[in-house]
Amino acid sequence: LDEDSQDVAVNIQCYDKPVRAQCVAENARGRWAFKAPGNVQVKNDYGDLEITCKVNYFPQFTVNAPALPSWNFAGNILLGGLVGAAYDLHNNTGLKYPETINITSPTCK
């Protein structure tokens, strides 16, 4: 793992149960397909990491994870009122994406 890339764990849940999905993570430096729940190795960038997922029988959805100073942020961000992304950061240098992104499926009602 070189300095400008990192592993990101993506979990999709509905009522605290894991949901399987086909996903793509994308930023200005590339595009990476993966299955959630699972890990994806991405290249770091100053822009958001856009994660688009498709759960069987439901429309696809997209969430954005901002690149953040890893020493300056830990918390929970609500995206669009539908999707909560919980961020768990460790001490690293520069801008990093959250190491774990927990998404509540917007199709979960």
PDB file of C-alpha atoms in Angstrom:
ATOM      1  CA  LEU A   1       0.000   0.000   0.000  1.00  0.00           C
ATOM      2  CA  ASP A   2       1.733   3.182  -1.088  1.00  0.00           C
ATOM      3  CA  GLU A   3       1.432   6.601   0.551  1.00  0.00           C
ATOM      4  CA  ASP A   4      -1.243   7.913  -1.798  1.00  0.00           C
ATOM      5  CA  SER A   5      -3.640   4.983  -1.590  1.00  0.00           C
ATOM      6  CA  GLN A   6      -5.584   3.365   1.213  1.00  0.00           C
ATOM      7  CA  ASP A   7      -8.042   0.581   1.993  1.00  0.00           C
ATOM      8  CA  VAL A   8     -11.620   1.583   2.748  1.00  0.00           C
ATOM      9  CA  ALA A   9     -14.121  -0.826   4.335  1.00  0.00           C
ATOM     10  CA  VAL A  10     -17.684  -0.296   3.096  1.00  0.00           C
ATOM     11  CA  ASN A  11     -20.684  -1.774   4.920  1.00  0.00           C
ATOM     12  CA  ILE A  12     -24.319  -1.427   3.865  1.00  0.00           C
ATOM     13  CA  GLN A  13     -26.971  -2.147   6.463  1.00  0.00           C
ATOM     14  CA  CYS A  14     -30.731  -2.359   6.853  1.00  0.00           C
ATOM     15  CA  TYR A  15     -32.087  -2.638  10.413  1.00  0.00           C
ATOM     16  CA  ASP A  16     -28.586  -3.520  11.674  1.00  0.00           C
ATOM     17  CA  LYS A  17     -28.321  -6.441   9.209  1.00  0.00           C
ATOM     18  CA  PRO A  18     -25.676  -6.439   6.466  1.00  0.00           C
ATOM     19  CA  VAL A  19     -26.911  -5.959   2.910  1.00  0.00           C
ATOM     20  CA  ARG A  20     -24.952  -7.260  -0.089  1.00  0.00           C
ATOM     21  CA  ALA A  21     -24.429  -4.880  -2.985  1.00  0.00           C
ATOM     22  CA  GLN A  22     -22.356  -4.306  -6.118  1.00  0.00           C
ATOM     23  CA  CYS A  23     -20.531  -1.000  -5.711  1.00  0.00           C
ATOM     24  CA  VAL A  24     -18.146   1.351  -7.478  1.00  0.00           C
ATOM     25  CA  ALA A  25     -15.907   3.851  -5.683  1.00  0.00           C
ATOM     26  CA  GLU A  26     -14.770   6.770  -7.807  1.00  0.00           C
ATOM     27  CA  ASN A  27     -12.785   9.986  -7.552  1.00  0.00           C
ATOM     28  CA  ALA A  28     -10.652  12.139  -9.867  1.00  0.00           C
ATOM     29  CA  ARG A  29      -7.837   9.556  -9.667  1.00  0.00           C
ATOM     30  CA  GLY A  30      -9.731   6.412 -10.634  1.00  0.00           C
ATOM     31  CA  ARG A  31     -12.670   4.049 -10.441  1.00  0.00           C
ATOM     32  CA  TRP A  32     -12.758   0.779  -8.468  1.00  0.00           C
ATOM     33  CA  ALA A  33     -15.487  -1.896  -8.514  1.00  0.00           C
ATOM     34  CA  PHE A  34     -16.070  -4.006  -5.397  1.00  0.00           C
ATOM     35  CA  LYS A  35     -18.710  -5.906  -3.444  1.00  0.00           C
ATOM     36  CA  ALA A  36     -20.111  -4.661  -0.156  1.00  0.00           C
ATOM     37  CA  PRO A  37     -19.706  -5.540   2.567  1.00  0.00           C
ATOM     38  CA  GLY A  38     -16.043  -5.476   1.686  1.00  0.00           C
ATOM     39  CA  ASN A  39     -12.836  -3.536   1.256  1.00  0.00           C
ATOM     40  CA  VAL A  40     -11.688  -1.460  -1.683  1.00  0.00           C
ATOM     41  CA  GLN A  41      -8.244   0.040  -2.280  1.00  0.00           C
ATOM     42  CA  VAL A  42      -8.513   3.608  -3.587  1.00  0.00           C
ATOM     43  CA  LYS A  43      -6.119   6.399  -4.486  1.00  0.00           C
ATOM     44  CA  ASN A  44      -6.382   9.410  -2.186  1.00  0.00           C
ATOM     45  CA  ASP A  45      -7.558  12.707  -3.642  1.00  0.00           C
ATOM     46  CA  TYR A  46      -8.636  16.094  -2.320  1.00  0.00           C
ATOM     47  CA  GLY A  47     -12.147  15.574  -3.686  1.00  0.00           C
ATOM     48  CA  ASP A  48     -14.928  13.376  -2.372  1.00  0.00           C
ATOM     49  CA  LEU A  49     -14.935   9.616  -2.826  1.00  0.00           C
ATOM     50  CA  GLU A  50     -18.207   8.841  -4.583  1.00  0.00           C
ATOM     51  CA  ILE A  51     -19.618   5.410  -3.760  1.00  0.00           C
ATOM     52  CA  THR A  52     -22.446   4.101  -5.947  1.00  0.00           C
ATOM     53  CA  CYS A  53     -24.106   0.827  -4.954  1.00  0.00           C
ATOM     54  CA  LYS A  54     -26.807  -1.397  -6.417  1.00  0.00           C
ATOM     55  CA  VAL A  55     -28.811  -3.708  -4.170  1.00  0.00           C
ATOM     56  CA  ASN A  56     -30.910  -6.394  -5.907  1.00  0.00           C
ATOM     57  CA  TYR A  57     -34.430  -5.262  -6.869  1.00  0.00           C
ATOM     58  CA  PHE A  58     -33.857  -1.632  -5.795  1.00  0.00           C
ATOM     59  CA  PRO A  59     -32.569   1.485  -7.584  1.00  0.00           C
ATOM     60  CA  GLN A  60     -28.893   2.264  -7.213  1.00  0.00           C
ATOM     61  CA  PHE A  61     -27.843   4.995  -4.799  1.00  0.00           C
ATOM     62  CA  THR A  62     -24.782   7.171  -4.344  1.00  0.00           C
ATOM     63  CA  VAL A  63     -23.097   8.615  -1.261  1.00  0.00           C
ATOM     64  CA  ASN A  64     -20.068  10.893  -1.011  1.00  0.00           C
ATOM     65  CA  ALA A  65     -17.302  10.505   1.554  1.00  0.00           C
ATOM     66  CA  PRO A  66     -15.168  13.643   1.930  1.00  0.00           C
ATOM     67  CA  ALA A  67     -11.388  13.516   2.162  1.00  0.00           C
ATOM     68  CA  LEU A  68     -10.518  14.747   5.633  1.00  0.00           C
ATOM     69  CA  PRO A  69      -7.431  15.585   7.653  1.00  0.00           C
ATOM     70  CA  SER A  70      -6.993  12.292   9.444  1.00  0.00           C
ATOM     71  CA  TRP A  71      -5.910  13.903  12.732  1.00  0.00           C
ATOM     72  CA  ASN A  72      -8.781  16.353  12.861  1.00  0.00           C
ATOM     73  CA  PHE A  73     -12.025  14.471  12.510  1.00  0.00           C
ATOM     74  CA  ALA A  74     -14.076  11.665  13.970  1.00  0.00           C
ATOM     75  CA  GLY A  75     -17.826  11.579  14.050  1.00  0.00           C
ATOM     76  CA  ASN A  76     -20.965  10.897  12.158  1.00  0.00           C
ATOM     77  CA  ILE A  77     -22.185  12.736   9.067  1.00  0.00           C
ATOM     78  CA  LEU A  78     -25.672  12.497   7.650  1.00  0.00           C
ATOM     79  CA  LEU A  79     -25.752  12.649   3.870  1.00  0.00           C
ATOM     80  CA  GLY A  80     -28.893  13.868   2.174  1.00  0.00           C
ATOM     81  CA  GLY A  81     -31.069  12.987   5.148  1.00  0.00           C
ATOM     82  CA  LEU A  82     -31.156   9.366   3.969  1.00  0.00           C
ATOM     83  CA  VAL A  83     -27.725   7.961   4.431  1.00  0.00           C
ATOM     84  CA  GLY A  84     -25.614   8.004   7.554  1.00  0.00           C
ATOM     85  CA  ALA A  85     -21.915   7.511   7.104  1.00  0.00           C
ATOM     86  CA  ALA A  86     -19.951   6.787  10.247  1.00  0.00           C
ATOM     87  CA  TYR A  87     -16.322   7.634  10.089  1.00  0.00           C
ATOM     88  CA  ASP A  88     -13.516   6.047  12.030  1.00  0.00           C
ATOM     89  CA  LEU A  89     -10.152   7.708  11.454  1.00  0.00           C
ATOM     90  CA  HIS A  90      -6.710   6.899  12.801  1.00  0.00           C
ATOM     91  CA  ASN A  91      -3.625   9.085  12.971  1.00  0.00           C
ATOM     92  CA  ASN A  92      -2.177   9.299   9.481  1.00  0.00           C
ATOM     93  CA  THR A  93      -0.789  12.190   7.505  1.00  0.00           C
ATOM     94  CA  GLY A  94      -2.507  14.371   4.937  1.00  0.00           C
ATOM     95  CA  LEU A  95      -6.007  13.909   3.617  1.00  0.00           C
ATOM     96  CA  LYS A  96      -7.526  10.467   3.857  1.00  0.00           C
ATOM     97  CA  TYR A  97     -10.927   8.967   3.309  1.00  0.00           C
ATOM     98  CA  PRO A  98     -12.670   7.353   6.268  1.00  0.00           C
ATOM     99  CA  GLU A  99     -11.293   3.870   6.904  1.00  0.00           C
ATOM    100  CA  THR A 100     -14.799   2.534   7.509  1.00  0.00           C
ATOM    101  CA  ILE A 101     -17.940   3.792   5.798  1.00  0.00           C
ATOM    102  CA  ASN A 102     -21.210   2.462   7.211  1.00  0.00           C
ATOM    103  CA  ILE A 103     -24.162   3.162   4.937  1.00  0.00           C
ATOM    104  CA  THR A 104     -27.805   2.658   5.851  1.00  0.00           C
ATOM    105  CA  SER A 105     -29.472   1.566   2.629  1.00  0.00           C
ATOM    106  CA  PRO A 106     -31.964   4.229   1.481  1.00  0.00           C
ATOM    107  CA  THR A 107     -34.242   1.388   0.319  1.00  0.00           C
ATOM    108  CA  CYS A 108     -34.543   0.256   3.951  1.00  0.00           C
ATOM    109  CA  LYS A 109     -37.938   1.408   5.231  1.00  0.00           C
TER     110      LYS A 109
END
